[in-house]
mmCIF file of C-alpha atoms in Angstrom:
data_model
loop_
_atom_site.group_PDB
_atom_site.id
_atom_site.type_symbol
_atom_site.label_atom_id
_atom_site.label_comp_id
_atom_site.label_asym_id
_atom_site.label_seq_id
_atom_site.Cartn_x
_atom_site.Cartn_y
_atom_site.Cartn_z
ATOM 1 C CA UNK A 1 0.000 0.000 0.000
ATOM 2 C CA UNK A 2 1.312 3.681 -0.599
ATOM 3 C CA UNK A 3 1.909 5.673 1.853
ATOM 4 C CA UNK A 4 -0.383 8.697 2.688
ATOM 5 C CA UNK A 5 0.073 11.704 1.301
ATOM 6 C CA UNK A 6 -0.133 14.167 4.300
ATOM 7 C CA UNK A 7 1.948 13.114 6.897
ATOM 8 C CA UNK A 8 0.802 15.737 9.467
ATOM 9 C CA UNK A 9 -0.511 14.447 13.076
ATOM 10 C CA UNK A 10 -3.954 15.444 14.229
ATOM 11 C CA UNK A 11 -4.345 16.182 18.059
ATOM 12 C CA UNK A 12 -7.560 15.516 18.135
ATOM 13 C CA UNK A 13 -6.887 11.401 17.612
ATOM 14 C CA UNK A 14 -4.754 11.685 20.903
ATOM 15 C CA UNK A 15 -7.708 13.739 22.246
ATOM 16 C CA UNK A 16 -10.485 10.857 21.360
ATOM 17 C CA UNK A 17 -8.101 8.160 22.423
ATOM 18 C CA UNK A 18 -7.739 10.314 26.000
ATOM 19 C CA UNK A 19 -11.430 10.425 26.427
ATOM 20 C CA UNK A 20 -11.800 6.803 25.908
ATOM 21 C CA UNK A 21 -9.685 5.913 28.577
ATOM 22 C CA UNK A 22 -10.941 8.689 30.563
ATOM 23 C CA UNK A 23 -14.415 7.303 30.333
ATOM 24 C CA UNK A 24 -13.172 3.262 30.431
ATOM 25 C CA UNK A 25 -11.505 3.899 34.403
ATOM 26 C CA UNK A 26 -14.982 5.590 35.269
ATOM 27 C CA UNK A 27 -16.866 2.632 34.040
ATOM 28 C CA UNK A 28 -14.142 0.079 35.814
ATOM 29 C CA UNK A 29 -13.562 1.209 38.916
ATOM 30 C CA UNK A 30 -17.393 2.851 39.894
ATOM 31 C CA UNK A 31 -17.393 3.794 43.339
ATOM 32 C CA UNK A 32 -18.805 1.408 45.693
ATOM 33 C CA UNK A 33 -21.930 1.571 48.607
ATOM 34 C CA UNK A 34 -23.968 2.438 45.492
ATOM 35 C CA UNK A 35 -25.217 1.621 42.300
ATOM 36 C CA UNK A 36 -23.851 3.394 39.795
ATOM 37 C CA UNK A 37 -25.460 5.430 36.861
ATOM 38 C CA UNK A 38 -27.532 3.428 34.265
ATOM 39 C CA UNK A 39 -25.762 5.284 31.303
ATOM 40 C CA UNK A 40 -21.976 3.880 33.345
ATOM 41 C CA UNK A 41 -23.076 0.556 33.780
ATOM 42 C CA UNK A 42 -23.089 -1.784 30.440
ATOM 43 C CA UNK A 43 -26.279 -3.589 29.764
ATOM 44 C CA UNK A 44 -26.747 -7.156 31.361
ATOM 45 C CA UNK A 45 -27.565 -8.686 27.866
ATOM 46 C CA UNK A 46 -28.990 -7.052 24.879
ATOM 47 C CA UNK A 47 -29.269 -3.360 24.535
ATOM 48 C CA UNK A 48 -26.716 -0.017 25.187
ATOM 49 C CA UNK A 49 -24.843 2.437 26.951
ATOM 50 C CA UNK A 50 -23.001 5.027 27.200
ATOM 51 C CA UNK A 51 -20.486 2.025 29.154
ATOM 52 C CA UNK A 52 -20.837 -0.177 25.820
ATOM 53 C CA UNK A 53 -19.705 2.656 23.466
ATOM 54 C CA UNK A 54 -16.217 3.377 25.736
ATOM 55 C CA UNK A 55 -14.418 0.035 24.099
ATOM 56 C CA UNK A 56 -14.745 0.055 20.500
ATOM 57 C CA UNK A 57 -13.999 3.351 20.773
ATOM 58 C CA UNK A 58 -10.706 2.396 22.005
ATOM 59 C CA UNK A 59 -10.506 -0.417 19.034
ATOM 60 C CA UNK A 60 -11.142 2.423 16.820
ATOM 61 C CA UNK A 61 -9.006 4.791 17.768
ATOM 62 C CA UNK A 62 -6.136 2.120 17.662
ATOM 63 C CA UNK A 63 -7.066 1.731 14.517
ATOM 64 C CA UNK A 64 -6.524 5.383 13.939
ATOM 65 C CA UNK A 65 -3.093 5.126 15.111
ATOM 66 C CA UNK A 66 -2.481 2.120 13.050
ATOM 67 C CA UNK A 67 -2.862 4.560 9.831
ATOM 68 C CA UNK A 68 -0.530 6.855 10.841
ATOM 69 C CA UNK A 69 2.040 4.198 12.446
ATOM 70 C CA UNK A 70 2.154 2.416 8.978
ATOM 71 C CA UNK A 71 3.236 5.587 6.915
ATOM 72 C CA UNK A 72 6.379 4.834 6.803
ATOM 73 C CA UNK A 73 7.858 1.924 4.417
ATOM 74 C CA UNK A 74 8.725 -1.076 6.227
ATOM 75 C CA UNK A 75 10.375 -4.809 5.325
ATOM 76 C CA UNK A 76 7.461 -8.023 5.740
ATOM 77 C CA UNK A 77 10.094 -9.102 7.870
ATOM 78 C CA UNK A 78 10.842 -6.604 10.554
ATOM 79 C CA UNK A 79 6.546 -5.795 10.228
ATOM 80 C CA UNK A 80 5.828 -9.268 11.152
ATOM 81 C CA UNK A 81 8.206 -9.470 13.875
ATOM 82 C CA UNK A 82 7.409 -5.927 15.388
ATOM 83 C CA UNK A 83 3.677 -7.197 15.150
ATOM 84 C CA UNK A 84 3.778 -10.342 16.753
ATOM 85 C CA UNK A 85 5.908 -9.063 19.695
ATOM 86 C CA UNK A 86 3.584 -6.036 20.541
ATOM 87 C CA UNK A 87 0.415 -8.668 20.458
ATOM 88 C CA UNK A 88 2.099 -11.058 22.397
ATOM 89 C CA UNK A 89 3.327 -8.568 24.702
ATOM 90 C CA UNK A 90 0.353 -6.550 25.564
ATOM 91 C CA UNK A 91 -2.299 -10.287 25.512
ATOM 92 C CA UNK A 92 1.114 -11.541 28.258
ATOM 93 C CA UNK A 93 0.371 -8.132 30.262
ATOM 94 C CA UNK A 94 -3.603 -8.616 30.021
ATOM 95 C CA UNK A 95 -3.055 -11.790 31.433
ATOM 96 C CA UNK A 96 -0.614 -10.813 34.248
ATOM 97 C CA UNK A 97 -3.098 -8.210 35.356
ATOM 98 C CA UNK A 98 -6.089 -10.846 35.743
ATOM 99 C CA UNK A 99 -3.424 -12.956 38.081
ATOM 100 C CA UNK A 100 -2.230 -10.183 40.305
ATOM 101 C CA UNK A 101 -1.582 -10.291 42.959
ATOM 102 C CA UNK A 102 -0.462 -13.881 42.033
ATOM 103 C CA UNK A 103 -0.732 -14.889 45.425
ATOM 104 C CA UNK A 104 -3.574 -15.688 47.813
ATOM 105 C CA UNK A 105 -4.249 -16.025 51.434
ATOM 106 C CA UNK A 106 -5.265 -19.394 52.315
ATOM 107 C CA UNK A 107 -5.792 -21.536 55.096
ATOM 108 C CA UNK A 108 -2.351 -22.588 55.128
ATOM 109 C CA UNK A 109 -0.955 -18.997 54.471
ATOM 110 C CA UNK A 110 0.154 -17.317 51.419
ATOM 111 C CA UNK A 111 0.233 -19.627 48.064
ATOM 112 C CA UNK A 112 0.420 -18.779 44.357
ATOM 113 C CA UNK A 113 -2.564 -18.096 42.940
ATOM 114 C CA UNK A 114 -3.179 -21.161 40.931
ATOM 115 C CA UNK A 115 -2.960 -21.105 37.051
ATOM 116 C CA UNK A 116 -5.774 -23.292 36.645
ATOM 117 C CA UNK A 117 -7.739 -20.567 37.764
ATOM 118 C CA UNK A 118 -6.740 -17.400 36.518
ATOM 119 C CA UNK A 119 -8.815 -15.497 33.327
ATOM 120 C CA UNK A 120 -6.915 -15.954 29.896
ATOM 121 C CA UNK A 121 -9.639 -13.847 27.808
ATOM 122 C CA UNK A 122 -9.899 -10.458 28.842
ATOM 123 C CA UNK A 123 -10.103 -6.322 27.432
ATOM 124 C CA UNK A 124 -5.935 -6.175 26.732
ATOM 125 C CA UNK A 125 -5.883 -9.161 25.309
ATOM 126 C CA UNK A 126 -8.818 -9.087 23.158
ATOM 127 C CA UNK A 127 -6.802 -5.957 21.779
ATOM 128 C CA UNK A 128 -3.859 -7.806 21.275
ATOM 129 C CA UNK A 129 -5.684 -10.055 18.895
ATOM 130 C CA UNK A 130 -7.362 -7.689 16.898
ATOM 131 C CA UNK A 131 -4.433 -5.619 16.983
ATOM 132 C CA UNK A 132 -2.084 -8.571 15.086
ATOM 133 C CA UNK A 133 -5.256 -9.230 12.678
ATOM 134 C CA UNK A 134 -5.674 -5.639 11.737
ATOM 135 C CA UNK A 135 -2.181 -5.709 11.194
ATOM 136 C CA UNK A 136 -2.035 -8.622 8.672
ATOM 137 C CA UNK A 137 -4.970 -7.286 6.789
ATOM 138 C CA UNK A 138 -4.228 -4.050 6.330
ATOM 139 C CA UNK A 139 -0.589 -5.800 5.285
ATOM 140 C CA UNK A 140 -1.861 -7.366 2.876
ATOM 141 C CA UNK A 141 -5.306 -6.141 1.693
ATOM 142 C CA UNK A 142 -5.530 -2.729 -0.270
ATOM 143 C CA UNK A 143 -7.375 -0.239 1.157
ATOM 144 C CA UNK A 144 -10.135 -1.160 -0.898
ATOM 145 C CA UNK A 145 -11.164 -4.545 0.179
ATOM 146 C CA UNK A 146 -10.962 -3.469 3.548
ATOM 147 C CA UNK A 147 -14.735 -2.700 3.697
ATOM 148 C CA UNK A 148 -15.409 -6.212 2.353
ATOM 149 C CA UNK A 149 -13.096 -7.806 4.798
ATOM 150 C CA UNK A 150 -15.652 -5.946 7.608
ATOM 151 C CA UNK A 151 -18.569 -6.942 5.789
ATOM 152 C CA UNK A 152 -17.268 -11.075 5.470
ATOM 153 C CA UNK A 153 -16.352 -10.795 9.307
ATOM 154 C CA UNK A 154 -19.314 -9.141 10.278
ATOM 155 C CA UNK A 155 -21.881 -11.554 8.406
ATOM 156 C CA UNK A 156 -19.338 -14.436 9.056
ATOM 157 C CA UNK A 157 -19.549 -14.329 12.692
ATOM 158 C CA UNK A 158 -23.736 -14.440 12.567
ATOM 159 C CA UNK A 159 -23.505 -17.472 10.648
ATOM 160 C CA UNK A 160 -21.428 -19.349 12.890
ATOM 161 C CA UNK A 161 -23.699 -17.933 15.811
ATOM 162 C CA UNK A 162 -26.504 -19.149 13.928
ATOM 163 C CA UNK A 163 -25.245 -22.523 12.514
ATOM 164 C CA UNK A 164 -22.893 -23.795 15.299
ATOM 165 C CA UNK A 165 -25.095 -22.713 18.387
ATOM 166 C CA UNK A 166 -27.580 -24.850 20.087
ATOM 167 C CA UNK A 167 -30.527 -25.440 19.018
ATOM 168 C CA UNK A 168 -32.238 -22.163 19.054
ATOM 169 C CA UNK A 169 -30.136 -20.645 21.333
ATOM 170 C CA UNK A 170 -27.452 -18.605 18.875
ATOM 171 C CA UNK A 171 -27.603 -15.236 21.059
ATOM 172 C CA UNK A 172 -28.549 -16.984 24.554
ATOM 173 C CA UNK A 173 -25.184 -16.450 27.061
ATOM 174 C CA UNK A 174 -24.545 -19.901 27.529
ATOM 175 C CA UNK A 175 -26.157 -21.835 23.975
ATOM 176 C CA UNK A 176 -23.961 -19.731 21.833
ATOM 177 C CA UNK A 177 -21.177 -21.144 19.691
ATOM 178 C CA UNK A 178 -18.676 -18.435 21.379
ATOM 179 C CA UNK A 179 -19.213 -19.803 24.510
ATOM 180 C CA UNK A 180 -19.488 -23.331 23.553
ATOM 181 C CA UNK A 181 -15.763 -22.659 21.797
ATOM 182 C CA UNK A 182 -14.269 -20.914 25.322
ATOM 183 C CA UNK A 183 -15.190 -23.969 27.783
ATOM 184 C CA UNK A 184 -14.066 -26.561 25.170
ATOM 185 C CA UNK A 185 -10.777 -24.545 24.476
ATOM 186 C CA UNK A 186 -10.282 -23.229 27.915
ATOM 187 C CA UNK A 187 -12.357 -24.417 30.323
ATOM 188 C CA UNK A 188 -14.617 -22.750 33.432
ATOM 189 C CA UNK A 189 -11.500 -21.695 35.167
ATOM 190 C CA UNK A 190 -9.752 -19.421 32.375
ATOM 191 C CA UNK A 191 -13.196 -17.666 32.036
ATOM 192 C CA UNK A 192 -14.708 -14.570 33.767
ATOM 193 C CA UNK A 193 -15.644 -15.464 37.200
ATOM 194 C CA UNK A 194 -18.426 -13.626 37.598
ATOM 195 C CA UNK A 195 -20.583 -14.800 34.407
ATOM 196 C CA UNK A 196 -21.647 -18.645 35.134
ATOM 197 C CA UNK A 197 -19.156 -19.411 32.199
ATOM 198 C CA UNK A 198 -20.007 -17.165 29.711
ATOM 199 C CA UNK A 199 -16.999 -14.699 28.956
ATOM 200 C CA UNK A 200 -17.622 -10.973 26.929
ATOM 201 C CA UNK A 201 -14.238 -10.856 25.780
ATOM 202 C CA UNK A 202 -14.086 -14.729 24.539
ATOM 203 C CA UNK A 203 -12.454 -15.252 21.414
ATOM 204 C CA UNK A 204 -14.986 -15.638 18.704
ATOM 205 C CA UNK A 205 -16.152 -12.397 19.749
ATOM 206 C CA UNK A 206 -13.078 -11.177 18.586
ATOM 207 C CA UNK A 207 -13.963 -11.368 14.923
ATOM 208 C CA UNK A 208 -16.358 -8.829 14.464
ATOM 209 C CA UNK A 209 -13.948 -6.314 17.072
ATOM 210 C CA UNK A 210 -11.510 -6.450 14.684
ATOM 211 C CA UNK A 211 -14.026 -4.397 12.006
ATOM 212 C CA UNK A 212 -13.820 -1.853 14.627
ATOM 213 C CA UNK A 213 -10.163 -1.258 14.160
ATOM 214 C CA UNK A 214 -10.430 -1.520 10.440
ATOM 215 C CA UNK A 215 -12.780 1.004 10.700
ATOM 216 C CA UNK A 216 -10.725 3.475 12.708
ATOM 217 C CA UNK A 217 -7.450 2.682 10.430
ATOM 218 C CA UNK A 218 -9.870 3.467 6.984
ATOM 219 C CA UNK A 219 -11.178 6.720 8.569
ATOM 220 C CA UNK A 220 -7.122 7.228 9.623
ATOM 221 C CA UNK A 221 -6.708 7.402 6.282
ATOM 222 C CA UNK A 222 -9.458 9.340 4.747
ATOM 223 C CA UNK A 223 -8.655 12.341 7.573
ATOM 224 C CA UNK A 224 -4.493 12.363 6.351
ATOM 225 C CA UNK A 225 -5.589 12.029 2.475
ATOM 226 C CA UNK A 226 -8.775 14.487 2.402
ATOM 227 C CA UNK A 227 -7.450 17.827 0.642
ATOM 228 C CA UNK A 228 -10.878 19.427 2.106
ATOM 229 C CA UNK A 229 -11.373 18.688 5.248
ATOM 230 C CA UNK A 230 -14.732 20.455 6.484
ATOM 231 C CA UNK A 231 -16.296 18.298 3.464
ATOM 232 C CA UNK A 232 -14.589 14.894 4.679
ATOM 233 C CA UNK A 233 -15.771 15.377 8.144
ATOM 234 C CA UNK A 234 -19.545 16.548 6.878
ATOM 235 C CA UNK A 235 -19.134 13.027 4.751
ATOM 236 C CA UNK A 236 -17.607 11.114 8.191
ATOM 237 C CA UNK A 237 -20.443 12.106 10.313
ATOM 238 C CA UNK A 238 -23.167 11.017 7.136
ATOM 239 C CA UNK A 239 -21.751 7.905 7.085
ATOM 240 C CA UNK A 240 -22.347 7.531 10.731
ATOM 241 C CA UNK A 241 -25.977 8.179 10.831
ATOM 242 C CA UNK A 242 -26.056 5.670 7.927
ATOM 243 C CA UNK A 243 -24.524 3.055 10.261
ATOM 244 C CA UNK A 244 -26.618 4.056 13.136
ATOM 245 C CA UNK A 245 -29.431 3.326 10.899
ATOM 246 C CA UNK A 246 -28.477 0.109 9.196
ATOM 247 C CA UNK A 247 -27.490 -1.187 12.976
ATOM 248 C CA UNK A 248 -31.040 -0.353 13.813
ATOM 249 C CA UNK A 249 -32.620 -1.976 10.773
ATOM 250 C CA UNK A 250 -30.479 -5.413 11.527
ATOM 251 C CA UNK A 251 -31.428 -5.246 15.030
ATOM 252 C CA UNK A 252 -34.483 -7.175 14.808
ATOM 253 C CA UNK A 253 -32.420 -10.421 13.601
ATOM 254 C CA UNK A 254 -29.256 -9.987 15.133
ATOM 255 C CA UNK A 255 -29.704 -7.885 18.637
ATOM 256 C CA UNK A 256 -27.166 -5.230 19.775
ATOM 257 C CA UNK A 257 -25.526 -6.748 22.685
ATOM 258 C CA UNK A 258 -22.066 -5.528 23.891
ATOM 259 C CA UNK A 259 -20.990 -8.517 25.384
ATOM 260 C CA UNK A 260 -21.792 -10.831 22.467
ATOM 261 C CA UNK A 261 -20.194 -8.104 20.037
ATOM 262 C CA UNK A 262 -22.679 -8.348 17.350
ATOM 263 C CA UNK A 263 -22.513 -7.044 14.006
ATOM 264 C CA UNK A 264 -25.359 -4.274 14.722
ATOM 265 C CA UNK A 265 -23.320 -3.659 17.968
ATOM 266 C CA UNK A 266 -20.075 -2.718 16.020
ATOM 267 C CA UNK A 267 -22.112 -0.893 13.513
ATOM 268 C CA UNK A 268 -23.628 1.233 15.680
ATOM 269 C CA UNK A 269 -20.150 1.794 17.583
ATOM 270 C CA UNK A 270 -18.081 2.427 14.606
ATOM 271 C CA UNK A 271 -21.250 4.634 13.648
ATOM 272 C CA UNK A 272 -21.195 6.671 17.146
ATOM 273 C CA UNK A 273 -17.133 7.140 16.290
ATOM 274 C CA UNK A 274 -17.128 8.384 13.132
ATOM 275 C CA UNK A 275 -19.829 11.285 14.505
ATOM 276 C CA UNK A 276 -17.599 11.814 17.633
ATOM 277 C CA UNK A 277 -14.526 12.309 15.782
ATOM 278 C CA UNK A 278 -15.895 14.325 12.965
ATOM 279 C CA UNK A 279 -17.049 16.747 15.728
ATOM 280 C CA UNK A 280 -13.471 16.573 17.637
ATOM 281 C CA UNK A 281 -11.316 17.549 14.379
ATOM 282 C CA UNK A 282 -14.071 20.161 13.452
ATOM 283 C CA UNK A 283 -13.362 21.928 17.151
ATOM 284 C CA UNK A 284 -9.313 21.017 17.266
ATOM 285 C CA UNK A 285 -8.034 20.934 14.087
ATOM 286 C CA UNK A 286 -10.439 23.271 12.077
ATOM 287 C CA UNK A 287 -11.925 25.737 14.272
ATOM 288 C CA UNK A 288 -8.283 25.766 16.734
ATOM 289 C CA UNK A 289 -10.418 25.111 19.791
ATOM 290 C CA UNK A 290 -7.525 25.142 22.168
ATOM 291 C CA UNK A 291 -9.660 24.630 25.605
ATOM 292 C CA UNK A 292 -9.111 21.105 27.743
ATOM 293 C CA UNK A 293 -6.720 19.739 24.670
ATOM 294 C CA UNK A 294 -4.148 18.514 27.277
ATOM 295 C CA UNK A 295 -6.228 17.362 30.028
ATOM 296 C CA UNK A 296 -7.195 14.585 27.216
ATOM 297 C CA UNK A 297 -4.282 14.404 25.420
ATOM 298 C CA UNK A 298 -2.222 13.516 28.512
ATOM 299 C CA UNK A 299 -4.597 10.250 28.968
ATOM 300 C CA UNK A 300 -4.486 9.563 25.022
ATOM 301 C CA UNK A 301 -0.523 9.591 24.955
ATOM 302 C CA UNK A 302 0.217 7.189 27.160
ATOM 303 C CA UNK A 303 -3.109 4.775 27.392
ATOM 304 C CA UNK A 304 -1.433 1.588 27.849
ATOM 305 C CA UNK A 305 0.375 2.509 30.927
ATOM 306 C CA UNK A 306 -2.619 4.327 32.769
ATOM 307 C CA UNK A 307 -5.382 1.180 31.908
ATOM 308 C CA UNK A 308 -2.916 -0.745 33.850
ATOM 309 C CA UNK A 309 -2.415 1.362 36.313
ATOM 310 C CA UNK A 310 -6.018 1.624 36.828
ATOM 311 C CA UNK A 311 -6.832 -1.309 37.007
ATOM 312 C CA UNK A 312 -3.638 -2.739 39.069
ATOM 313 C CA UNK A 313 -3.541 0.020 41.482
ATOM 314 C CA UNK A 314 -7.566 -0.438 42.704
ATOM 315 C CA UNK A 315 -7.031 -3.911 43.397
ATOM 316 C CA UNK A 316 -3.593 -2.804 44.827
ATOM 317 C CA UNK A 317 -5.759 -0.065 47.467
ATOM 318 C CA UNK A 318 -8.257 -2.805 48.062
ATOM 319 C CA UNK A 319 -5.570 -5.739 49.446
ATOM 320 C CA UNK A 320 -5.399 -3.494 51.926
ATOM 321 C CA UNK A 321 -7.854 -4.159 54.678
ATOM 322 C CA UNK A 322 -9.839 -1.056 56.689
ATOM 323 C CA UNK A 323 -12.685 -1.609 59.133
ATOM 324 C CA UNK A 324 -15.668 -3.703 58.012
ATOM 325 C CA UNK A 325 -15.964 -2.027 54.535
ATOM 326 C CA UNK A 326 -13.210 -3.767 52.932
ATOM 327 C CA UNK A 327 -9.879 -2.444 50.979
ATOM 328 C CA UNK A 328 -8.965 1.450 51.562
ATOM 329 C CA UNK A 329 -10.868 2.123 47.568
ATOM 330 C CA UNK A 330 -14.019 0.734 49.015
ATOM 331 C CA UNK A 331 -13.851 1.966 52.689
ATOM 332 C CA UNK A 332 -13.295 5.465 50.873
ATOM 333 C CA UNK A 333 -16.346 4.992 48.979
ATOM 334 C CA UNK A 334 -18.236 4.123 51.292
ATOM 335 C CA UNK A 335 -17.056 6.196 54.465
ATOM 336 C CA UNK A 336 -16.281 8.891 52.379
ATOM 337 C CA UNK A 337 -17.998 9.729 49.313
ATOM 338 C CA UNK A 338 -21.244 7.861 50.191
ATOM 339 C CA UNK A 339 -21.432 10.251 53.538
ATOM 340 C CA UNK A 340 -21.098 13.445 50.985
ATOM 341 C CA UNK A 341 -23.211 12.307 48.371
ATOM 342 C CA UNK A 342 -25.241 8.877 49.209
ATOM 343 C CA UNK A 343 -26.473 6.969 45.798
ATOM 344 C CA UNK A 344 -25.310 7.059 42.266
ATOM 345 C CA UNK A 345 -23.799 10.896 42.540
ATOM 346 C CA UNK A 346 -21.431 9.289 45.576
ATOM 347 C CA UNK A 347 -20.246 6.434 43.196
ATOM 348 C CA UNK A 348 -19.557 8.748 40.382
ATOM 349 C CA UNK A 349 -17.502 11.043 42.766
ATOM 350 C CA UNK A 350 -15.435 8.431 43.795
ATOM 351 C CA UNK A 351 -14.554 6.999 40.534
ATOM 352 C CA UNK A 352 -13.944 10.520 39.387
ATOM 353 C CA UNK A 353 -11.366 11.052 42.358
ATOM 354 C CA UNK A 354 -9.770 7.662 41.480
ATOM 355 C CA UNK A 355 -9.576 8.596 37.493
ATOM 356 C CA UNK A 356 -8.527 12.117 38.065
ATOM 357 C CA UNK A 357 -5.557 10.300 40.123
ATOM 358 C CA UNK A 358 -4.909 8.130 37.613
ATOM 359 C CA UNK A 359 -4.457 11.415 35.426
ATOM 360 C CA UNK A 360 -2.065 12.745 37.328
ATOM 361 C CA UNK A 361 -0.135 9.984 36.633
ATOM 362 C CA UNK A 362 -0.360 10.327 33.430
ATOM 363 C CA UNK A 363 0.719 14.139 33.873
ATOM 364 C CA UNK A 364 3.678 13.355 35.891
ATOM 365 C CA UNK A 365 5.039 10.857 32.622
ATOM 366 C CA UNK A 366 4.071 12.999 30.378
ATOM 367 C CA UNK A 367 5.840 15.831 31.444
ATOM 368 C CA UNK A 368 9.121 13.536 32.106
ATOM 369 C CA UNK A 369 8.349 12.400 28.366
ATOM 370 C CA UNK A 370 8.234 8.751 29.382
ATOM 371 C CA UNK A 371 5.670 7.016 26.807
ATOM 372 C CA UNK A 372 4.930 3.557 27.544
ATOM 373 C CA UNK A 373 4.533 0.954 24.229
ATOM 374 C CA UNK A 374 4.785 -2.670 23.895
#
């Protein structure tokens, strides 16, 4: 494939990827003694939030970065190897972060956490593998037979739901042939504990997620080729309605459901991303909009390093016992925020304490220049 013409870097793709991980460590980490929001809280089966749109937004804006990663010439040889090592190593620290603390207290004292029993699907390393997929196709595929390759996964994937399910039961949790494929290949133990068996980021899921990075990679490359931009952004955020619409008009025979990643699902997300994006370059990159750029931006440069840190240093605040509530996160959340603000408004308060200190994380590398990448 030739490279792009216009090499230039937009801000606003750091900005979008900041406010996906912004919003992903308010959905992960809600504050607890409450319930939190509706809208933060993905839906149990089919239907959507504002907590399903947060990751395939985060697909698509790696696909974004794909685009402008792969300007520059490179050998099959020294792509295949830099591919294989960055999947490997970010899937290696998905599944580290499901095992920490790798040890647990039991009767007999501290042992390992067994590895019988520790997740192996998960969010980092369902990005791994659409991450090395994306990569191969876009390798390999002109730009021009990307859209078919989305269309062959998407309807692909709902005929092996529909052909290789039970009976009737090709979109229940535990009948589908996604779930069927994760105990045979891995067993109750590798899966999500808290699901009866049924895991949202098992692997056939990961077919259709990988559209969602082709998606962000082709709209990569429409925003660094368009010579009029204000037109290419009016034609991004057309296109999205149009997916909005088509993932409403296949929702009566394949449902939107996050956690079965349907094709509607991805449609609708890629949809919601093209509108959101469109409207970020409009306000960054055409009208100069210079307000807030590095709160987000901060998050969107390093978002590797502050997921994990997220996620690692929650459980990390919660090994630590305090009174009868718990870890010091929950005992905070409870004693604390819950006295200020009791209910839903005390959870989000919480959560937005944690992820504004999870920020400053991010500020402190930032302005040391350390970027994190596998």
């Amino acid at each position: 494939m030739n490279p792009p013409a216009k090499p230039q870097r937009f801000a606003s793709l750091d900005i979008f990827r900041g406010i996906t991980i912004f919003l992903m460590i308010l959905v992960n980490t809600a504050g607890p003694g409450a319930p939190a929001y509706t809208e933060l809280v993905h839906a149990k089966w089919f239907g959507f939030t504002l907590a399903d749109a947060i990751f395939p937004s985060f697909l698509f804006a790696m696909g974004n970065a794909m685009s402008f990663a792969m300007r520059k010439p490179i050998d099959t040889g020294p792509y295949l190897t830099r591919l294989a090592r960055r999947g490997a190593i970010i899937f290696l620290l998905g599944y580290l972060m499901y095992w920490y603390p790798f040890v647990a207290h039991t009767a007999e004292g501290w042992a390992f956490k067994p590895f019988s029993l520790t997740r192996v699907p998960g969010v980092l390393q369902r990005i791994a593998l659409c991450y090395v997929a994306a990569g191969l196709l876009v390798r390999w595929l002109d730009w021009r037979w990307l859209p078919g390759a989305c269309a062959a996964l998407l309807l692909g994937y709902w005929l092996i739901l529909l052909n290789a399910s039970l009976p009737g039961m090709a979109f229940d949790k535990f009948g589908n042939a996604g779930t069927r494929l994760d105990l045979f290949l891995l067993g109750p133990g590798h899966l999500y504990k808290k699901d009866g068996g049924f895991d949202p980021e098992g692997l056939l899921g990961t077919l259709p997620a990988i559209v969602n990075v082709l998606a962000g990679y082709l709209t990569g490359l429409a925003i660094q080729r368009g010579s009029d931009l204000t037109r290419l952004l009016r034609r991004m955020s057309a296109l999205g309605v149009a997916l909005i619409g088509l993932a409403l008009l296949w929702s009566p025979w394949f449902p939107i459901a996050k956690k079965l990643w349907t094709g509607p699902y991805v449609l609708l997300t890629v949809g919601i991303d093209l509108i959101a994006l469109a409207a970020i370059v409009m306000l960054v990159d055409v009208w100069k909009l210079a307000t807030g750029q590095r709160f987000f931006t901060i998050l969107g440069r390093n978002p590797l390093a502050i997921y994990l840190f997220s996620e690692l240093f929650v459980t990390t605040l919660n090994m630590v016992p305090v009174g009868d509530d718990g870890g010091i996160y929950d005992w905070l959340g409870i004693a604390v925020f819950q006295s200020i603000a009791p209910g839903p408004l005390g959870s989000l308060l919480c959560v937005f304490a944690y992820t504004m200190a999870c920020w400053a994380v991010g500020w402190a590398m930032d302005r040391k220049g350390l970027i994190l990448k596998a």
